GROMACS .gro file of C-alpha atoms in nm:
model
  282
    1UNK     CA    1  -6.070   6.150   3.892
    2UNK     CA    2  -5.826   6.020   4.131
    3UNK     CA    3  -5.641   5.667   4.034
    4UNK     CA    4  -5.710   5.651   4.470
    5UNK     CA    5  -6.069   5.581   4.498
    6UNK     CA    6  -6.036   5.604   4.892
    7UNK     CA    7  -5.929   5.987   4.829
    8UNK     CA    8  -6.225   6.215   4.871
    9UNK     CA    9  -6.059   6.539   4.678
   10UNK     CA   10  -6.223   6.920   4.708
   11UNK     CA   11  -6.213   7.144   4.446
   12UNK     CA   12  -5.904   7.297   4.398
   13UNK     CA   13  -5.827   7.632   4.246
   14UNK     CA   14  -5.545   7.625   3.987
   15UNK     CA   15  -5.358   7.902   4.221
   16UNK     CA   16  -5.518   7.764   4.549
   17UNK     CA   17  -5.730   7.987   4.605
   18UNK     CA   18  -5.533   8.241   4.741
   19UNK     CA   19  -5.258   8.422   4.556
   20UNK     CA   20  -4.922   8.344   4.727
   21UNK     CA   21  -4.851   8.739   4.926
   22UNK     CA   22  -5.204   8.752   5.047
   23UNK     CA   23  -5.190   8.360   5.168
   24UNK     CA   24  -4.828   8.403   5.348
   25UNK     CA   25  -4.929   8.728   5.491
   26UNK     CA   26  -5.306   8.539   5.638
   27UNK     CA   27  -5.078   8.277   5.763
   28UNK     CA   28  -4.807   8.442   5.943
   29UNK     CA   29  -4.973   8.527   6.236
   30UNK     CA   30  -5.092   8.126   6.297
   31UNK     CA   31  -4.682   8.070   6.285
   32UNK     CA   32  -4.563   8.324   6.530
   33UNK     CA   33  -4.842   8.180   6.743
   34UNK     CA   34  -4.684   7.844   6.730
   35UNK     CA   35  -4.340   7.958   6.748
   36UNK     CA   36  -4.385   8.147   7.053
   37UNK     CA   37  -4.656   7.857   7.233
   38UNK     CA   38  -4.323   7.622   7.101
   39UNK     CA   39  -4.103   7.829   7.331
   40UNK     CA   40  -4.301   7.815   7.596
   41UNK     CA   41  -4.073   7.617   7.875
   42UNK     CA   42  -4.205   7.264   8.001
   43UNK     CA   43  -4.304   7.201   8.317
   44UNK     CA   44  -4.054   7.023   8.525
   45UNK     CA   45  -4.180   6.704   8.531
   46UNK     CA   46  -4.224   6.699   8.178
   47UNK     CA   47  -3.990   6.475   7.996
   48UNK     CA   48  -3.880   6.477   7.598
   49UNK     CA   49  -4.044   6.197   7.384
   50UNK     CA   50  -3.838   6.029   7.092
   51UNK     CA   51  -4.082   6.052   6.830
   52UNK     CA   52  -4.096   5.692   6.699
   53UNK     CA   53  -3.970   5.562   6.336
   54UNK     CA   54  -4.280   5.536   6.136
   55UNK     CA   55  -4.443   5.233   6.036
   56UNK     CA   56  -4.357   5.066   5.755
   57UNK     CA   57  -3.976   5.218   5.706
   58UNK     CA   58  -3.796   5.115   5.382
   59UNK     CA   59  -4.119   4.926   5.255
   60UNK     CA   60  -4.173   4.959   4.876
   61UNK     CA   61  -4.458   5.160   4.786
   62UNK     CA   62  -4.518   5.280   5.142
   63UNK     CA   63  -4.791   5.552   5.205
   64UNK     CA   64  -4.753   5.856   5.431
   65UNK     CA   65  -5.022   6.134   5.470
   66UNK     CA   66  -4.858   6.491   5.556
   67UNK     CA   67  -5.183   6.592   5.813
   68UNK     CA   68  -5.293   6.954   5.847
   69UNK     CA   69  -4.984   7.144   5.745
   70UNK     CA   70  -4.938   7.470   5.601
   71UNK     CA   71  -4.822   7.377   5.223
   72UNK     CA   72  -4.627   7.589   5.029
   73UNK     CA   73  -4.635   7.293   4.649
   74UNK     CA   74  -4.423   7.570   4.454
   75UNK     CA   75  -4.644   7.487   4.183
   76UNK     CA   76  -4.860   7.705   3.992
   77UNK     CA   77  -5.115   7.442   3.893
   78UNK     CA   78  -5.172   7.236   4.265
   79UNK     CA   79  -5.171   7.581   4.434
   80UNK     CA   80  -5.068   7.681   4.852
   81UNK     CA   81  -5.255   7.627   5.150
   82UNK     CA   82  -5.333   7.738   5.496
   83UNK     CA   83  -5.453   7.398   5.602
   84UNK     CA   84  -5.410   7.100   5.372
   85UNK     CA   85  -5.275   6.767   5.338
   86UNK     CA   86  -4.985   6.564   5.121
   87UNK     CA   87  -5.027   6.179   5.020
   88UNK     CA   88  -4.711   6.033   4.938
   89UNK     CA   89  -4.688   5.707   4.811
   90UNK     CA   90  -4.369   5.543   4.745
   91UNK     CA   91  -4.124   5.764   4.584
   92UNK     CA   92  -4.388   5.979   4.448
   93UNK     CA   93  -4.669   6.255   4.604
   94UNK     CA   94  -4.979   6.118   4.484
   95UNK     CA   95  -5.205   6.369   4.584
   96UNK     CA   96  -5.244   6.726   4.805
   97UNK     CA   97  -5.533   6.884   4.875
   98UNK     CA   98  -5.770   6.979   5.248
   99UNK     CA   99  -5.934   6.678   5.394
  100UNK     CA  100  -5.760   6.376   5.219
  101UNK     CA  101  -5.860   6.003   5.340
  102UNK     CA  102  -5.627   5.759   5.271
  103UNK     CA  103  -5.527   5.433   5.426
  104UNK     CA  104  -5.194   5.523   5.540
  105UNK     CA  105  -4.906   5.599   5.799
  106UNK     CA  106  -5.022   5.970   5.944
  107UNK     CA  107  -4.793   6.228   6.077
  108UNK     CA  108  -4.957   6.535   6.215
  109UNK     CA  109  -4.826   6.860   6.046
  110UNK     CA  110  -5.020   7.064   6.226
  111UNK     CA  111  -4.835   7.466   6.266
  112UNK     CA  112  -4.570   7.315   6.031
  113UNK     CA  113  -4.473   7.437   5.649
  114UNK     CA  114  -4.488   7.153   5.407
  115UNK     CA  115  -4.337   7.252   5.101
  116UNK     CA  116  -4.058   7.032   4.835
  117UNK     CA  117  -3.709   6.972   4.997
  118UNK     CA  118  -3.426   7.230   4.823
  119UNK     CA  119  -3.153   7.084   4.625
  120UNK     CA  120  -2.822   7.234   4.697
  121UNK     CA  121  -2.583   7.135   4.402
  122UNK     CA  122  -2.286   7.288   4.462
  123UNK     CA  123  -2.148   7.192   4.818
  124UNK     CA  124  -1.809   7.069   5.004
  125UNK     CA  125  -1.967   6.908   5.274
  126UNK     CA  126  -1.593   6.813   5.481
  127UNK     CA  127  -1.592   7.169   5.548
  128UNK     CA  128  -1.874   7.177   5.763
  129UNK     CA  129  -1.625   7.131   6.096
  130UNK     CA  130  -1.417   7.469   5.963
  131UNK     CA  131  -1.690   7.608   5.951
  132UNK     CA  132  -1.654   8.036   6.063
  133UNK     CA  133  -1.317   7.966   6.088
  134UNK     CA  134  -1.240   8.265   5.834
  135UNK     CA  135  -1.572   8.434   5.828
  136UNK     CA  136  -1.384   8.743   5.778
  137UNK     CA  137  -1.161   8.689   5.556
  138UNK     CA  138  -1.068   8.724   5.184
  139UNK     CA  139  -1.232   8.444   5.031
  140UNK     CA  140  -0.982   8.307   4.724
  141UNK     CA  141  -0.654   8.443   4.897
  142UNK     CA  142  -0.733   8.402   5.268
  143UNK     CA  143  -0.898   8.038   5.185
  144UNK     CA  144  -0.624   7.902   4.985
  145UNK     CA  145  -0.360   8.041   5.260
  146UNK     CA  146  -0.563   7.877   5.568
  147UNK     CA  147  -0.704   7.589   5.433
  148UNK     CA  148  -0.698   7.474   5.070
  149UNK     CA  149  -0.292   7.525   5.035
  150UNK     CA  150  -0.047   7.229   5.039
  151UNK     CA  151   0.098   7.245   5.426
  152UNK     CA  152  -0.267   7.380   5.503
  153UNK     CA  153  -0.554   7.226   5.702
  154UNK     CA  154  -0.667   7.063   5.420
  155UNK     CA  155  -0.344   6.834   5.435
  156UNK     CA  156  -0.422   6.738   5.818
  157UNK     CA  157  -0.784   6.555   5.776
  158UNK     CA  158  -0.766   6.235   5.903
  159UNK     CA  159  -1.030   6.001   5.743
  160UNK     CA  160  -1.224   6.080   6.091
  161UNK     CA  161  -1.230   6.423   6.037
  162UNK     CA  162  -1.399   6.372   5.676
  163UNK     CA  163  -1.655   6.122   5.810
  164UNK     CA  164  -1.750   6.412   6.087
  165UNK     CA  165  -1.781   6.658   5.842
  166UNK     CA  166  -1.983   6.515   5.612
  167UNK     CA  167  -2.271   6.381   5.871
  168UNK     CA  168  -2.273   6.708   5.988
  169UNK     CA  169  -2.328   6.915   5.696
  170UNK     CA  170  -2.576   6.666   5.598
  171UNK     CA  171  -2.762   6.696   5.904
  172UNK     CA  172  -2.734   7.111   5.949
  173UNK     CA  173  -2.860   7.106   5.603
  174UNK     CA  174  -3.169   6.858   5.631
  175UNK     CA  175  -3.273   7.096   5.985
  176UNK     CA  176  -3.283   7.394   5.723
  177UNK     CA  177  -3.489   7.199   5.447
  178UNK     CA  178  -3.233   7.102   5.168
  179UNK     CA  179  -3.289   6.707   5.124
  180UNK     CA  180  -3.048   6.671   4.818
  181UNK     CA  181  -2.693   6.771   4.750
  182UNK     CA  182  -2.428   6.723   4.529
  183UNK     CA  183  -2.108   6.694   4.729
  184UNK     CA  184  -1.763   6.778   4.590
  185UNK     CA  185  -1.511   6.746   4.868
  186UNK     CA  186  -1.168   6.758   4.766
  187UNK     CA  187  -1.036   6.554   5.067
  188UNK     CA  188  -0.998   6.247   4.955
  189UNK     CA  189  -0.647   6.241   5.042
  190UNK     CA  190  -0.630   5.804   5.049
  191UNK     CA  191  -0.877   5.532   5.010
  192UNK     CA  192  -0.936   5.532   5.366
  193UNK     CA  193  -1.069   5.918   5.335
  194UNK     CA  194  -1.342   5.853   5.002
  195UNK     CA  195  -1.464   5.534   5.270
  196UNK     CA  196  -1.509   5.794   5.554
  197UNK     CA  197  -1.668   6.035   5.332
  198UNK     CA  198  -1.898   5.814   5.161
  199UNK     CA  199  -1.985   5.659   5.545
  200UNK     CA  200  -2.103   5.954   5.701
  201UNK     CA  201  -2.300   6.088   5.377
  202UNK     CA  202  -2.521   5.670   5.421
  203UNK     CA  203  -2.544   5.763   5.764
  204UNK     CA  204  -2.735   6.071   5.734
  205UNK     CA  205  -2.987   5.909   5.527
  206UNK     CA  206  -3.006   6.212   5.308
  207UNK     CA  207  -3.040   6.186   4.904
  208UNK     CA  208  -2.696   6.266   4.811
  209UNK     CA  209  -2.447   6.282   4.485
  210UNK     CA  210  -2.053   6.201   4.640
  211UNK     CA  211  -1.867   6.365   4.375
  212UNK     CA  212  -1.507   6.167   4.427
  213UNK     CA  213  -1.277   6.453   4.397
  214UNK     CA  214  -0.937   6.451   4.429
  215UNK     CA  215  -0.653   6.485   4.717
  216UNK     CA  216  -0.334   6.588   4.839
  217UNK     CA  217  -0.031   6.368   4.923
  218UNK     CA  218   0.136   6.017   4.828
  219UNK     CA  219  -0.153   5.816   4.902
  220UNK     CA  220  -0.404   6.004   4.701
  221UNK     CA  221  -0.537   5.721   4.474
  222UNK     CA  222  -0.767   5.993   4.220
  223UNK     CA  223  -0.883   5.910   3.982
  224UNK     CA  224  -0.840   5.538   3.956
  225UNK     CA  225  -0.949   5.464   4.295
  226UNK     CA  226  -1.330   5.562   4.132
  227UNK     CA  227  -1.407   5.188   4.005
  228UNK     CA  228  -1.370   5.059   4.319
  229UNK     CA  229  -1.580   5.304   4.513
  230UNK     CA  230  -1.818   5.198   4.267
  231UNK     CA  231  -1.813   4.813   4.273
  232UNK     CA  232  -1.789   4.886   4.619
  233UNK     CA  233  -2.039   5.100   4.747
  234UNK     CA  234  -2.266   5.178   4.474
  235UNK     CA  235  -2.449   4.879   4.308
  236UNK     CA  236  -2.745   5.069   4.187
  237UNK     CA  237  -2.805   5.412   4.024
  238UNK     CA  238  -3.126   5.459   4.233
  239UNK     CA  239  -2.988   5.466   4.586
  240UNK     CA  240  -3.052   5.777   4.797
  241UNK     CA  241  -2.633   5.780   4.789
  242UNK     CA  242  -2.497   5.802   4.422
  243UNK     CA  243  -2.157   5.849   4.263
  244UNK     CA  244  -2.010   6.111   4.001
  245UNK     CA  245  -1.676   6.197   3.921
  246UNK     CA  246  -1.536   6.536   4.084
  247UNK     CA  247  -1.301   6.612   3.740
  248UNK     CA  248  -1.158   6.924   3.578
  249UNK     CA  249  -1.175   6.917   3.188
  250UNK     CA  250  -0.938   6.662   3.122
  251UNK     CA  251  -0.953   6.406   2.901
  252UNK     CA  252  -0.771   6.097   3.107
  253UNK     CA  253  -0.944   6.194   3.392
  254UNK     CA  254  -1.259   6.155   3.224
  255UNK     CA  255  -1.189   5.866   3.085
  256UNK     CA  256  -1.179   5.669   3.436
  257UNK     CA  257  -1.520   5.834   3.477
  258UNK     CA  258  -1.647   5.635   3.166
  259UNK     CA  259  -1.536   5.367   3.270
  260UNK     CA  260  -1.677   5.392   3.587
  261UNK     CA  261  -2.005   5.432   3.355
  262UNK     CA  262  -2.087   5.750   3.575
  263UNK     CA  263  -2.178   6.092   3.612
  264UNK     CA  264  -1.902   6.372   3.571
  265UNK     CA  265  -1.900   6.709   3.748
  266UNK     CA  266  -1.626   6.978   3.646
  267UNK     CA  267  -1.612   7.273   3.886
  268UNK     CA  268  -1.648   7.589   3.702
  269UNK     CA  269  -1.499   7.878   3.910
  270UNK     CA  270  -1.402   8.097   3.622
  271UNK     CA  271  -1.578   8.244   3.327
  272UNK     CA  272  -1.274   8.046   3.099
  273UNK     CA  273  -1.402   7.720   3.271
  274UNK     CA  274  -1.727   7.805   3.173
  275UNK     CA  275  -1.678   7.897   2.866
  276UNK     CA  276  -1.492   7.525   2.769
  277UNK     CA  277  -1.781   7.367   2.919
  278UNK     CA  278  -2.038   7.485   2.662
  279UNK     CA  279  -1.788   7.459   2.416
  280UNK     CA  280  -1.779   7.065   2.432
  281UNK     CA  281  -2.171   7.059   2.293
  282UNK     CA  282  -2.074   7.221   1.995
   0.00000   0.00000   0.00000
């Protein structure tokens, strides 16, 4: 029985009814439909319309109903459909099913996939701007020679080019369906570059982990600079925008991590890095 007596569920089957080939197979043909009738060019007089910001934005325990979509849950036990619906309330989805009635703020999902937002954890979002710059090339040799190297790009990001690179990888990666990242740029070359970073991560509105990593140059304040980026900018562990500590294994480092009383990421490129990581549980 639902907690939401204004919910009229169906019966669900544990799998959805449909095992997952046969159901994206059935549904394929309903997408390429849409796809192509989304291609179709307007008529000339037809103008664009700004979709407007739903009702009710940043209200606690706000209620959205996902209408009509094709939902992929990636969950065994709630199942995929070819027409179905997803209540969210607050930060949690309360229910998902065909034919839910809620009172609620509806957005039409009709000929679009619903399904959970990825989770990239592993990203360096200030690259986004370089981005095919070496497509072709070696990746550890090649990279540290163009731009990782000291006298290489890396070494010329202004605090501009930081704040640019981070709203856009933020956004690219939102239009392709990851909603959370953990971001460990190593371009926080002054103060002035962690502020840009962490500005144009808020602005994208996207659910994000800055991993303060460290610089290059004479104004590189890493690690230290860490407490104030926290008094600063991150008053509560349950923003969308959080803070961890980009750090190698190192025990000073770590330290101003602790003190900064948060998370701390270590970059493990190598099976040796690895290999020290699991070691410290033992």
């Amino acid at each position: 029985m639902s907690k939401h007596p204004e919910i009229q569920y169906r019966d669900i089957d544990a799998r959805g009814g449909m095992p997952r080939r046969r159901f994206l197979k059935s549904s394929t043909l309903g997408v390429v439909a849409a796809a192509i009738a989304a291609a179709t060019p307007l008529p000339e007089t037809a103008l664009p319309q700004r979709e407007a910001v739903p009702a009710g934005s940043g209200t606690a325990g706000r209620r959205i109903l996902l209408k009509g979509g094709i939902v992929l849950s990636m969950d065994r036990n709630v199942g995929d459909f070819e027409n179905a619906d997803v209540l969210i309330e607050g930060k949690k989805i309360a229910a998902v099913g065909p034919n839910l009635k809620a009172t609620a703020e509806v957005i039409d999902a009709t000929d679009r996939i619903v399904m959970p937002g990825f989770v990239d954890t592993h990203h360096h979002q200030y690259q986004a701007v370089l981005r095919s710059l070496i497509a072709d090339a070696l990746l550890q040799d090649d990279y540290n020679r163009v731009i990782n190297n000291p006298g290489a790009l890396n070494a010329y990001y202004q605090p501009d080019d930081a704040y640019i690179g981070e709203l856009l990888a933020s956004i690219s990666q939102m239009r392709a369906g990851v909603t959370t990242s953990v971001d460990l740029s190593q371009i926080s070359h002054s103060p002035a570059h962690s502020d840009a970073c962490i500005a144009g991560l808020k602005e994208s509105g996207r659910r994000t982990v800055f991993g303060y990593s460290a610089g290059q140059g004479p104004t590189n304040r890493y690690p230290q600079d860490i407490v104030r980026l926290r008094s600063q900018y991150f008053s509560s562990d349950d923003q969308l925008l959080t803070l961890a500590l980009h750090a190698p294994i190192d025990a000073k480092v770590w330290e101003a991590g602790r003190q900064a009383g948060v998370p701390i990421v270590s970059h493990a490129t190598s099976a040796e890095v690895a290999a020290q990581l699991i070691n410290l549980d033992r």
